[in-house]
Amino acid sequence: MILNNTLKPFAALSFVTLLAAFLHISGVLDTERSLYGGTNDAIIDSFLVGDVTGTFVEEDGHSIMTCELGNIQTFHLCGIALQLAEQDKTSGINVSTYETIELELNYKAPVDNAKIKVTLRNHHENYSTLSDPTSQKFNTVSFDTSKFTGPIIVPLDAFQVENWWIDQYQVDFKDSLMDISNVVHLEFITHGMPVAGEYEISLKSVTLRGVIISEYNLFKAIFGLWIVVGLIMLLRQHYQLREISKKDALTGLYNNLGIHQEIQSIPSTNTVYMFHICLNELKEINDIYGHDIGDNTLIHSSNIIKDKISRFAEKSYLCRFSGDEFVIVFDNLAEEEVQSLAHSMVSGGQYAIPIPLHNIFISMSLGVAKTQDIVNKFDTLIAHSSAAMHHAKNNQLPSFQEFDETFSQNIYFEKLVSQFIKEALFKGEFHLNYMPIYDTKLLKASAFEVLLRTTSENMKGIGPDVFIPVAEKFNLIKEIDTWVIENTFKNIEKNYSFLKENPVKFCINISSEQLKNPPFVKQLKGLLTEYCIPPEWIELELTETSLVKTEQESIDILHGIRALGVDLSLDDYGTGYISFNQLVNYPVNNLKIDKSFVDLLETDDDQAAMIIQAIQSLATSYKLTTVAEGVETPKQYDYLSKLGCDFIQGYVFSKPLPWPLAKERIISPATETERLKNRLAQ
Ligand code: C2E
Ligand code: CA
Ligand code: CA
């Protein structure tokens, strides 16, 4: 585009240059003015001075002046003169606009090499008076006409002011230079008459020739034009590049740099709101339909946003901030307007993207933040609006999130917790608890869910339900998962012979982050080998929600885990949206029915029972076992037992326990069964 715009003027310039050269060479730019001869009947006079007699005749288109010099001792001359002046005798012809004077002229004298003088008589008020005709400047050239055949072409710059004239009129140096800008006479005068005899001047034509513009001036002008156009283009290109560097190539909106520059003019007293928008589904659209459709979606989405804020076009700056994020800065917008605009952006849910043959919808997550003195607080505003947007996105808020005081405290809290996690990992302030999982019918502990605990003073009252999501957010979860797996294995290793006698499974929670971490399988295998752990003793729990958006790579990781002989369990089953026939894609062994369904069993809501029944029959048909979590009462146990749940986990039988206590749950199965029966009888 820029190149095209640059090439056009240069192509035009090249054309003009070639055209000028052509016109110059072909003579189209030539000019001429006939002063005498042909149809020009200019007034011509003759004159004689001294002891000279003469005759002047016009015949065959020639003016012939014949002079006879008698006495050479007297001052003498003989000549003819063309009158070039107007009536007033002072307004002549500007000969200087021509380059040459072409003469058909012949001079005969009674001596060899006789020269004739051709004089352009210039009138100028500095030195000329009408009363003294000699005061008109003598610009003269002299030559021997016999040396020429055909017309004589005399360059005008060959003329020079006669010295005697300079001496006689004592003119300043500037008036002593050749001047042919107002020539009133053109004279042909004998140049000295050294011997007595007949002299003859024969004139046929006088023509001035020139060009509209001289070659030198023409190319000087074109060179100047090239320089000027070049400079203009350079400046324009510089400006365009500066503009382009501020814009996003795909959407034409400002980019980061652009918006940063644009907001510089906002006064620090103005209240500024920032909207941070994320297109929730763009990544999936790119993955499923490819980047062309993704790009198209982005363009349509940017138009939707533009449309939404069109009322405030003059008060807003819209920017494509990153791949799927947009940022809008609103300058001095009323709070009610901000609220209703933000609401209208997200409350509609999904926007249909009009791409033919594709059924594409996009929804937006929106974070809003406000500040004054945006020039100095731009980065903070970006951080605040971005945190609010991520919160809205991660929590799938139906509306937008504002970065207000409460929210800022949340973030502060999370940052603090992440700091505490790092410290606890460093200081070894984590340990594990084991929560027994019982066979529903046998009332016998057959597995333990491994649950993380901390002794960190800073984290008193902060359980894994709070710090695990923070660890996920702050990229600490992989380290935690590895720590849990390794420490579970260490415990198994220590109790190997006991566990061989009393086999149970250890169910370890792992984060969905591991599904994006292919080296995890290798790492797990390494740890199993290092601690000599029979893989059938291990089950990994993954939340169902983490599997909803699973890609092939993640499924491969699941298969990799299964290939090691380790079992897989779907945690919090029923809270995600894995459709029944989707389940076949996941190589899991067990479904953990979420506590929220168990909680409803004792209420009037009989939907929970129906859901559990459905999960149960699904599990049966896929040959999966089921664990009901969060069972707190004997009544819930009864329900679940009747619904066919294979395993029960909950406070009704046991809370999570340190290993020595947990060990007791399996050390004597008969006593334990007895304890549970009593518990159920209460
Ligand atoms: P989860 O995997 O669903 O774990 C079950 C949670 O429910 C545990 O809470 C457990 O103590 C609690 N629970 C079990 N039965 C009952 C009951 O009858 N009543 C009540 N009120 N609660 C019950 P906890 O230990 O606080 O763990 C919370 C969540 O933290 C876990 O949910 C799991 O998602 C995560 N988590 C815990 N430990 C780890 C770990 O080592 N690694 C990872 N990645 N996540 C962990
Ligand atoms: Ca779990
Ligand atoms: Ca669970």
XYZ file of C-alpha atoms and ligand atoms in Angstrom:
730
model
C 0.000 0.000 0.000
C 2.736 2.434 1.031
C 4.905 1.210 -1.794
C 2.099 1.738 -4.248
C 1.520 5.265 -2.987
C 5.220 5.985 -3.244
C 5.682 4.520 -6.662
C 2.835 6.495 -8.220
C 4.345 9.960 -7.720
C 7.777 8.726 -8.774
C 6.315 7.138 -11.888
C 4.548 10.435 -12.638
C 7.790 12.337 -12.067
C 9.703 10.023 -14.384
C 7.022 10.546 -17.000
C 7.216 14.337 -16.661
C 11.014 14.179 -16.941
C 10.906 12.063 -20.087
C 8.164 14.234 -21.571
C 10.159 17.401 -20.913
C 13.246 15.848 -22.486
C 11.212 14.764 -25.494
C 9.551 18.179 -25.913
C 12.915 19.827 -25.625
C 14.609 17.599 -28.177
C 11.687 17.730 -30.611
C 11.652 21.541 -30.571
C 8.107 21.911 -29.253
C 9.479 24.240 -26.605
C 11.306 26.413 -29.161
C 10.236 30.051 -29.706
C 11.094 32.476 -32.452
C 10.398 36.103 -33.326
C 11.025 37.596 -36.684
C 12.313 41.158 -36.502
C 12.842 41.667 -40.192
C 12.222 39.863 -43.457
C 9.454 37.661 -44.687
C 6.144 39.243 -43.905
C 7.666 41.489 -41.276
C 7.711 45.043 -42.540
C 9.651 46.609 -39.705
C 10.865 50.166 -40.158
C 14.382 50.222 -41.401
C 16.571 53.354 -41.612
C 19.965 54.067 -42.999
C 22.531 56.445 -41.680
C 25.804 58.005 -42.810
C 28.396 59.925 -40.827
C 31.437 61.811 -42.110
C 32.649 61.929 -45.717
C 30.367 59.132 -46.819
C 27.715 59.061 -49.486
C 25.315 56.222 -49.829
C 22.216 54.753 -51.325
C 19.678 52.566 -49.642
C 17.471 50.292 -51.737
C 15.125 47.408 -51.057
C 15.052 44.764 -53.767
C 14.291 41.006 -53.888
C 13.457 41.077 -50.188
C 16.868 42.504 -49.352
C 17.700 45.885 -47.902
C 20.943 47.024 -49.404
C 22.955 49.940 -48.185
C 25.813 50.990 -50.416
C 28.267 53.553 -49.073
C 31.130 55.364 -50.653
C 33.885 56.662 -48.375
C 35.803 59.619 -49.659
C 38.170 60.846 -47.004
C 39.316 58.394 -44.367
C 40.639 61.150 -42.124
C 37.200 62.206 -40.889
C 35.073 60.252 -38.389
C 32.884 58.133 -40.585
C 30.493 55.336 -40.560
C 27.653 53.884 -42.483
C 24.856 51.550 -41.469
C 21.235 50.514 -41.304
C 18.993 50.353 -38.279
C 15.807 48.439 -37.465
C 13.353 50.371 -35.333
C 12.123 48.048 -32.590
C 10.592 50.580 -30.241
C 6.991 51.481 -29.874
C 5.722 54.932 -30.619
C 7.207 56.370 -27.456
C 10.653 55.259 -28.640
C 11.541 54.018 -25.193
C 9.681 50.664 -25.026
C 11.614 48.113 -26.978
C 11.879 44.315 -27.102
C 13.181 42.108 -24.337
C 15.718 40.178 -26.375
C 17.226 38.511 -23.336
C 14.412 35.911 -23.348
C 15.945 34.443 -26.530
C 19.128 32.522 -27.006
C 20.330 33.405 -30.479
C 19.834 35.951 -33.173
C 19.773 34.564 -36.705
C 20.847 36.895 -39.480
C 20.753 36.686 -43.256
C 23.369 39.354 -43.729
C 26.181 40.106 -46.109
C 28.880 42.753 -45.824
C 31.265 43.705 -48.568
C 34.229 46.054 -48.125
C 37.242 47.032 -50.206
C 39.547 45.204 -47.791
C 39.882 41.579 -46.739
C 38.431 40.296 -43.471
C 36.240 43.350 -42.973
C 33.955 42.995 -39.988
C 30.453 44.331 -39.534
C 29.138 45.378 -36.154
C 25.734 44.241 -35.044
C 24.515 46.335 -32.128
C 21.529 45.903 -29.889
C 20.742 49.354 -28.574
C 19.197 49.191 -25.166
C 17.191 51.978 -23.607
C 17.215 52.331 -19.844
C 16.299 55.352 -17.799
C 19.540 55.015 -15.785
C 21.637 56.035 -18.667
C 19.419 56.878 -21.682
C 17.801 60.130 -22.754
C 15.698 60.680 -25.832
C 17.568 63.858 -26.657
C 20.836 61.916 -26.957
C 20.304 58.722 -29.023
C 23.897 57.641 -28.409
C 23.060 57.248 -24.710
C 21.237 54.003 -25.546
C 23.639 51.260 -24.618
C 25.711 49.658 -27.352
C 25.639 45.882 -26.968
C 27.740 44.783 -29.874
C 29.176 41.840 -31.648
C 31.344 42.061 -34.776
C 32.258 39.432 -37.335
C 33.302 38.790 -40.899
C 30.221 37.716 -42.851
C 32.339 36.060 -45.571
C 33.216 33.316 -43.101
C 29.604 32.129 -43.022
C 27.560 30.329 -45.567
C 23.803 30.539 -45.035
C 22.180 32.261 -42.091
C 24.507 33.510 -39.373
C 23.537 32.369 -35.912
C 24.911 34.575 -33.179
C 24.485 33.544 -29.539
C 23.101 36.467 -27.614
C 25.606 36.031 -24.860
C 28.368 36.874 -27.332
C 27.306 40.542 -27.300
C 29.364 42.946 -25.202
C 29.016 46.570 -24.224
C 31.306 48.782 -26.209
C 34.121 50.327 -24.177
C 33.933 53.776 -25.739
C 30.255 53.920 -24.631
C 31.223 52.992 -21.035
C 33.950 55.664 -21.089
C 31.777 58.302 -22.669
C 28.893 57.930 -20.236
C 30.946 57.048 -17.176
C 28.307 54.546 -16.042
C 28.516 52.513 -12.847
C 29.823 48.969 -13.151
C 26.301 47.525 -12.947
C 25.207 49.597 -15.943
C 28.333 48.656 -17.812
C 27.187 45.065 -18.165
C 25.375 43.791 -21.174
C 21.699 44.600 -21.088
C 19.342 43.584 -23.865
C 16.117 43.656 -21.928
C 14.710 46.691 -23.727
C 16.243 46.902 -27.171
C 14.915 49.847 -29.176
C 17.199 49.601 -32.229
C 19.102 46.914 -33.973
C 21.965 48.378 -35.952
C 24.310 46.990 -38.585
C 27.314 49.303 -38.816
C 30.529 49.183 -40.749
C 33.316 48.282 -38.343
C 35.868 50.898 -39.278
C 36.336 51.828 -42.939
C 40.120 51.637 -43.307
C 40.321 52.571 -47.004
C 38.306 54.753 -49.324
C 35.957 52.872 -51.596
C 32.590 51.125 -51.718
C 31.113 49.325 -48.785
C 27.860 47.372 -48.956
C 25.558 46.007 -46.247
C 22.884 43.648 -47.461
C 20.242 42.426 -44.989
C 17.574 39.886 -45.755
C 16.191 38.736 -42.401
C 16.595 38.998 -38.669
C 15.071 36.359 -36.387
C 15.336 35.887 -32.659
C 15.330 32.274 -31.562
C 14.976 30.725 -28.144
C 13.171 28.138 -26.095
C 10.285 28.628 -23.653
C 12.653 27.393 -21.015
C 16.330 26.777 -21.505
C 17.670 23.254 -21.292
C 19.606 24.234 -18.219
C 16.573 25.815 -16.542
C 14.314 22.975 -17.612
C 16.507 20.334 -16.008
C 17.156 22.527 -13.019
C 13.367 22.791 -12.549
C 12.907 19.037 -12.985
C 15.747 18.287 -10.605
C 14.122 20.686 -8.117
C 10.802 18.931 -8.657
C 12.423 15.542 -7.934
C 13.932 16.898 -4.739
C 10.667 18.507 -3.597
C 8.525 15.459 -4.449
C 11.135 13.163 -2.886
C 11.092 15.173 0.301
C 7.287 15.282 0.392
C 7.157 11.517 -0.160
C 9.742 10.945 2.533
C 7.783 13.043 5.000
C 4.512 11.387 3.984
C 6.030 7.950 4.337
C 7.462 8.829 7.695
C 4.024 10.043 8.799
C 2.291 6.963 7.359
C 4.752 4.587 9.019
C 4.205 6.380 12.289
C 0.452 5.984 11.836
C 0.805 2.308 10.859
C 3.027 1.569 13.836
C 0.150 2.799 16.007
C -2.448 0.537 14.393
C -3.277 -3.140 14.522
C -2.902 -4.503 11.001
C -5.907 -6.840 11.207
C -8.608 -4.647 12.733
C -7.229 -1.183 12.034
C -7.710 -0.308 15.694
C -4.985 1.211 17.829
C -2.407 -1.217 19.146
C -0.697 -0.908 22.553
C 1.706 1.719 21.314
C -1.076 3.641 19.585
C -3.394 3.873 22.552
C -0.504 4.759 24.814
C 0.314 7.698 22.568
C -3.306 8.729 22.090
C -4.084 9.017 25.790
C -1.151 11.356 26.388
C -3.393 14.352 25.704
C -5.999 13.445 28.355
C -5.780 15.969 31.217
C -4.856 14.484 34.590
C -8.027 15.935 36.128
C -10.279 13.810 33.898
C -11.784 10.602 35.220
C -10.949 7.812 32.852
C -12.598 4.384 32.640
C -10.927 1.442 31.025
C -12.817 -1.538 29.602
C -10.786 -4.707 29.203
C -12.574 -7.185 26.952
C -11.682 -10.772 26.213
C -13.296 -12.780 23.405
C -13.971 -15.969 25.330
C -14.237 -18.446 22.492
C -11.580 -17.119 20.134
C -8.984 -19.750 21.028
C -11.439 -22.586 20.351
C -12.576 -20.941 17.115
C -8.949 -20.735 15.976
C -8.363 -24.355 16.942
C -11.509 -25.689 15.320
C -11.944 -23.516 12.222
C -8.415 -22.248 11.614
C -6.847 -18.853 11.737
C -8.639 -17.316 8.735
C -12.004 -17.754 10.404
C -10.394 -16.676 13.692
C -9.167 -13.479 12.053
C -12.578 -12.896 10.512
C -14.179 -13.384 13.895
C -11.803 -10.831 15.360
C -12.685 -8.277 12.695
C -16.431 -8.832 13.194
C -15.994 -8.638 16.955
C -14.074 -5.372 16.694
C -16.943 -3.999 14.593
C -19.467 -5.141 17.203
C -17.480 -3.319 19.885
C -17.127 -0.221 17.687
C -20.880 -0.253 17.153
C -21.555 -0.570 20.856
C -19.449 2.445 21.730
C -20.312 4.524 18.654
C -22.287 7.007 20.777
C -19.084 7.827 22.618
C -16.780 7.748 19.616
C -15.330 11.153 20.442
C -14.675 10.269 24.042
C -13.200 6.836 23.503
C -10.049 5.127 22.266
C -10.420 1.529 21.141
C -7.399 -0.723 20.985
C -6.678 -4.364 20.120
C -4.572 -5.116 23.125
C -3.468 -8.669 22.367
C -4.664 -11.753 20.475
C -8.160 -11.942 21.900
C -8.219 -8.851 24.120
C -9.464 -5.330 23.461
C -9.032 -2.268 25.613
C -11.220 0.845 25.496
C -10.355 4.075 27.261
C -13.284 6.400 27.965
C -12.399 9.968 28.740
C -14.724 11.751 31.185
C -17.754 9.524 30.785
C -20.501 9.710 33.421
C -20.599 6.712 35.784
C -24.194 5.811 34.811
C -23.203 5.743 31.167
C -20.248 3.485 31.940
C -22.466 1.122 33.913
C -25.158 0.863 31.259
C -22.612 0.497 28.455
C -20.692 -2.226 30.292
C -23.934 -3.992 31.036
C -25.146 -3.813 27.466
C -21.882 -5.323 26.250
C -22.030 -8.508 28.256
C -25.638 -8.949 29.271
C -26.673 -10.064 25.771
C -24.610 -13.229 26.155
C -23.343 -14.359 22.804
C -22.988 -12.421 19.576
C -23.571 -14.181 16.283
C -20.626 -13.733 13.933
C -21.887 -13.453 10.355
C -19.431 -15.742 8.592
C -21.168 -17.681 5.794
C -21.416 -21.462 6.234
C -20.259 -21.246 9.858
C -22.308 -21.085 12.970
C -20.046 -18.959 15.113
C -20.929 -17.202 18.314
C -18.721 -15.183 20.567
C -19.134 -13.920 24.080
C -17.137 -11.339 25.945
C -15.676 -11.135 29.425
C -15.387 -7.581 30.613
C -13.334 -5.959 33.348
C -13.775 -2.284 34.179
C -11.356 -0.045 36.057
C -11.161 3.682 36.612
C -8.498 6.248 37.398
C -7.432 9.849 37.180
C -4.127 11.003 35.772
C -4.154 8.253 33.183
C -0.882 9.346 31.644
C 1.004 8.293 34.745
C -1.300 5.467 35.779
C -1.837 3.780 32.437
C -0.005 0.566 33.376
C -1.833 0.320 36.683
C -5.140 0.815 34.917
C -4.262 -1.938 32.449
C -3.332 -4.266 35.322
C -6.547 -3.487 37.209
C -8.916 -3.834 34.272
C -7.117 -6.974 33.144
C -7.391 -8.585 36.612
C -11.096 -7.729 36.720
C -11.596 -9.171 33.250
C -9.770 -12.404 34.140
C -11.896 -12.697 37.230
C -15.072 -12.296 35.181
C -13.768 -14.844 32.685
C -12.528 -17.465 35.138
C -15.710 -17.273 37.153
C -17.912 -17.129 34.070
C -19.688 -14.096 35.506
C -22.901 -13.298 33.678
C -22.012 -9.607 33.917
C -18.867 -7.494 34.026
C -16.432 -7.207 36.937
C -15.459 -3.816 38.234
C -12.087 -3.286 39.854
C -13.323 -1.665 43.045
C -12.022 -1.717 46.593
C -13.368 -5.167 47.463
C -11.932 -6.593 44.296
C -8.552 -5.036 44.869
C -8.499 -6.618 48.319
C -9.194 -9.996 46.708
C -6.268 -9.667 44.430
C -4.105 -8.487 47.231
C -5.180 -11.535 49.209
C -4.412 -13.900 46.356
C -0.982 -12.385 45.836
C -0.338 -12.782 49.544
C -1.476 -16.420 49.528
C 0.747 -17.183 46.566
C 3.629 -15.742 48.554
C 2.721 -17.953 51.535
C 2.574 -21.057 49.326
C 6.079 -20.370 48.053
C 7.323 -19.917 51.618
C 5.573 -23.095 52.839
C 7.083 -25.124 49.997
C 10.485 -23.711 50.800
C 10.197 -24.272 54.559
C 8.592 -27.734 54.268
C 5.365 -26.635 55.937
C 3.109 -28.961 53.944
C 1.957 -32.424 54.977
C -0.625 -34.946 53.877
C -3.887 -36.209 55.325
C -5.652 -39.352 54.180
C -9.408 -39.604 53.909
C -10.757 -43.185 53.860
C -13.074 -44.258 51.058
C -15.296 -47.202 52.020
C -16.831 -50.035 50.111
C -20.584 -49.350 50.459
C -21.598 -52.969 50.981
C -18.593 -54.379 52.822
C -18.136 -51.230 54.968
C -14.422 -51.683 54.557
C -11.824 -48.961 53.752
C -10.581 -49.702 50.288
C -8.877 -46.395 49.386
C -7.572 -43.126 50.766
C -7.928 -39.752 49.147
C -4.696 -37.865 49.737
C -5.407 -34.278 50.856
C -2.899 -31.513 51.288
C -2.549 -29.591 54.555
C -0.225 -26.894 55.775
C 1.170 -25.967 59.194
C 2.160 -22.520 57.967
C 1.247 -19.921 60.617
C 0.474 -17.488 57.796
C -2.023 -19.899 56.263
C -4.034 -20.656 59.385
C -7.636 -21.072 58.309
C -6.702 -21.222 54.653
C -7.525 -24.681 53.286
C -6.698 -26.318 49.952
C -10.072 -25.200 48.556
C -8.593 -21.671 48.692
C -4.887 -22.146 48.165
C -5.050 -24.758 45.382
C -6.878 -22.376 42.956
C -4.372 -19.662 43.905
C -1.499 -22.047 43.224
C -3.067 -22.803 39.841
C -3.360 -19.122 39.064
C 0.199 -18.297 40.087
C 1.779 -21.232 38.326
C 2.772 -23.084 41.499
C 0.498 -26.066 41.063
C 2.899 -28.338 39.200
C 5.396 -28.045 42.011
C 2.644 -28.807 44.533
C 1.319 -31.815 42.607
C 4.808 -33.252 42.341
C 5.360 -32.692 46.040
C 2.085 -34.500 46.902
C 2.793 -37.447 44.607
C 6.344 -37.857 45.848
C 5.381 -37.611 49.512
C 2.512 -40.078 49.080
C 4.983 -42.481 47.437
C 7.488 -41.943 50.246
C 4.771 -42.856 52.747
C 3.833 -45.948 50.754
C 7.483 -46.936 50.537
C 7.806 -46.635 54.313
C 4.685 -48.765 54.868
C 5.279 -51.114 51.968
C 5.066 -54.440 53.793
C 2.052 -53.300 55.827
C 0.258 -52.191 52.691
C 1.140 -55.422 50.928
C -0.770 -57.194 53.677
C -3.607 -54.626 53.664
C -3.901 -53.395 50.089
C -5.645 -50.022 49.499
C -5.613 -47.472 46.745
C -4.192 -43.971 47.155
C -6.248 -41.394 45.303
C -4.133 -38.330 44.525
C -5.639 -35.094 43.258
C -3.846 -33.563 40.323
C -4.501 -30.248 38.685
C -5.910 -29.940 35.177
C -2.691 -28.061 34.383
C -1.022 -31.487 34.093
C -3.209 -32.173 31.068
C -1.224 -29.507 29.245
C 2.051 -30.904 30.537
C 3.183 -33.917 28.436
C 6.357 -34.569 30.555
C 4.018 -35.364 33.474
C 3.590 -39.013 32.383
C 7.342 -39.545 32.286
C 7.737 -37.840 35.620
C 5.055 -40.051 37.179
C 6.684 -43.164 35.742
C 10.030 -42.058 37.153
C 8.584 -41.614 40.634
C 6.749 -44.958 40.514
C 10.034 -46.658 39.644
C 12.099 -44.703 42.153
C 9.851 -45.631 45.075
C 8.927 -49.102 43.753
C 5.218 -48.360 43.862
C 2.830 -50.918 42.328
C 0.886 -48.697 39.916
C -2.388 -50.454 40.753
C -2.166 -48.911 44.210
C -2.449 -45.426 42.673
C -5.422 -43.526 41.285
C -5.263 -39.943 40.051
C -8.283 -37.653 40.477
C -9.045 -34.986 37.938
C -12.010 -32.632 38.145
C -14.668 -33.090 35.512
C -14.675 -29.368 34.643
C -11.001 -29.608 33.718
C -11.903 -32.227 31.121
C -14.755 -30.358 29.457
C -12.492 -28.473 27.080
C -10.042 -31.304 26.668
C -8.029 -31.491 23.498
C -6.395 -34.516 21.914
C -3.078 -33.788 23.613
C -4.748 -34.011 27.030
C -6.532 -37.241 26.147
C -3.156 -38.645 25.086
C -1.774 -37.741 28.502
C -4.701 -39.548 30.165
C -3.969 -42.647 28.057
C -0.304 -42.333 28.991
C -1.237 -42.413 32.678
C -3.487 -45.419 32.181
C -0.739 -47.178 30.241
C 1.429 -47.014 33.368
C -1.227 -49.070 35.149
C -2.423 -46.107 37.221
C -6.200 -45.603 37.519
C -8.055 -42.400 36.774
C -11.033 -40.915 38.545
C -13.316 -38.074 37.459
C -13.738 -35.799 40.459
C -16.787 -33.589 41.190
C -18.691 -35.545 38.549
C -21.987 -33.911 37.539
C -20.768 -30.347 37.947
C -19.193 -30.206 34.506
C -20.883 -30.853 31.210
C -19.321 -34.008 29.901
C -22.149 -35.525 27.926
C -22.732 -39.198 28.393
C -21.437 -40.232 24.998
C -18.398 -37.956 25.453
C -17.371 -40.010 28.446
C -16.198 -42.798 26.189
C -13.300 -40.562 25.069
C -11.858 -40.429 28.552
C -10.019 -43.489 29.800
C -11.306 -43.213 33.372
C -12.112 -45.979 35.873
C -14.178 -44.140 38.379
C -16.690 -41.303 38.778
C -16.813 -39.268 41.985
C -20.348 -37.991 42.434
C -20.146 -34.420 43.655
C -21.090 -33.518 47.214
C -23.687 -31.017 45.941
C -25.917 -33.914 44.764
C -25.393 -35.843 47.985
C -26.380 -32.728 49.965
C -29.742 -32.631 48.169
C -30.653 -36.216 48.961
C -32.321 -35.372 52.241
C -34.304 -32.458 50.860
C -37.587 -32.509 48.943
C -35.620 -32.153 45.735
C -35.865 -35.613 44.191
C -33.941 -34.494 41.120
C -30.659 -35.278 42.917
C -31.687 -38.927 43.299
C -32.558 -39.068 39.606
C -29.187 -37.580 38.646
C -27.283 -39.992 40.869
C -29.309 -42.861 39.417
C -28.444 -41.706 35.907
C -24.746 -41.425 36.788
C -24.925 -44.844 38.340
C -26.442 -46.543 35.309
C -24.002 -44.673 33.081
C -21.125 -45.960 35.183
C -22.499 -49.488 35.008
C -22.767 -49.378 31.238
C -19.202 -48.025 30.912
C -17.983 -50.480 33.547
C -16.905 -47.669 35.872
C -17.107 -47.615 39.634
C -18.691 -44.716 41.549
C -17.721 -42.916 44.731
C -20.206 -40.620 46.467
C -18.336 -37.772 48.183
C -19.374 -35.645 51.137
C -21.647 -38.226 52.760
C -22.389 -36.833 56.198
C -25.431 -38.719 57.484
C -26.591 -42.358 57.795
C -29.685 -41.369 55.776
C -27.569 -40.179 52.850
C -25.635 -43.430 53.125
C -28.915 -45.405 52.904
C -30.008 -43.526 49.798
C -26.667 -43.987 48.079
C -26.442 -47.605 49.048
C -29.881 -48.257 47.558
C -28.993 -46.252 44.412
C -26.093 -48.659 43.913
C -23.088 -46.448 44.684
C -19.967 -48.581 44.941
C -18.018 -46.472 47.414
C -18.764 -43.880 50.084
C -16.506 -41.073 51.288
C -17.544 -38.552 53.927
C -17.637 -37.326 57.480
C -20.275 -39.921 58.296
C -17.424 -42.448 58.447
C -14.244 -40.448 58.728
C -12.671 -37.037 58.312
C -9.276 -36.733 56.596
C -6.668 -38.137 58.997
C -2.937 -38.036 59.540
C -1.319 -41.277 58.352
C -1.010 -43.024 61.794
C -4.762 -42.607 62.367
C -5.661 -43.416 58.785
C -3.597 -46.606 59.098
C -5.813 -47.754 61.947
C -8.833 -47.734 59.589
C -7.348 -50.670 57.705
C -5.261 -52.378 60.344
C -8.262 -54.337 61.626
C -11.063 -54.389 59.038
C -13.523 -56.249 61.251
C -13.328 -53.688 64.073
C -13.684 -50.896 61.537
C -16.820 -52.464 60.002
C -18.249 -52.773 63.472
C -17.515 -49.063 64.136
C -19.270 -48.043 60.939
C -22.324 -50.202 61.627
C -22.662 -48.523 65.001
C -22.284 -45.169 63.378
C -25.069 -45.947 60.893
C -27.338 -47.193 63.621
C -27.245 -43.824 65.414
P -11.864 -32.568 46.442
O -10.877 -33.296 45.624
O -13.271 -32.632 45.996
O -11.678 -33.132 47.874
C -12.701 -33.400 48.694
C -12.889 -32.323 49.652
O -14.120 -32.483 50.325
C -11.830 -32.318 50.796
O -11.642 -30.984 51.217
C -12.498 -33.104 51.873
O -12.000 -32.811 53.149
C -13.914 -32.600 51.708
N -14.896 -33.570 52.209
C -14.929 -34.909 52.032
N -16.006 -35.447 52.678
C -16.664 -34.428 53.256
C -17.875 -34.311 54.015
O -18.548 -35.292 54.307
N -18.250 -33.101 54.438
C -17.516 -31.990 54.130
N -17.937 -30.816 54.569
N -16.380 -32.033 53.399
C -15.968 -33.243 52.948
P -10.252 -30.339 51.241
O -9.277 -31.293 51.806
O -10.429 -29.045 51.892
O -9.931 -30.192 49.737
C -10.584 -29.247 48.963
C -10.155 -29.357 47.571
O -8.799 -29.008 47.444
C -10.201 -30.754 47.027
O -11.464 -31.051 46.616
C -9.240 -30.694 45.914
O -9.867 -30.125 44.783
C -8.212 -29.739 46.429
N -7.086 -30.483 46.947
C -6.932 -30.978 48.188
N -5.738 -31.574 48.276
C -5.141 -31.485 47.069
C -3.892 -31.931 46.505
O -3.088 -32.579 47.157
N -3.594 -31.614 45.214
C -4.509 -30.922 44.459
N -4.174 -30.665 43.191
N -5.692 -30.511 44.929
C -6.008 -30.782 46.229
Ca -10.648 -35.144 44.971
Ca -14.541 -33.743 44.877
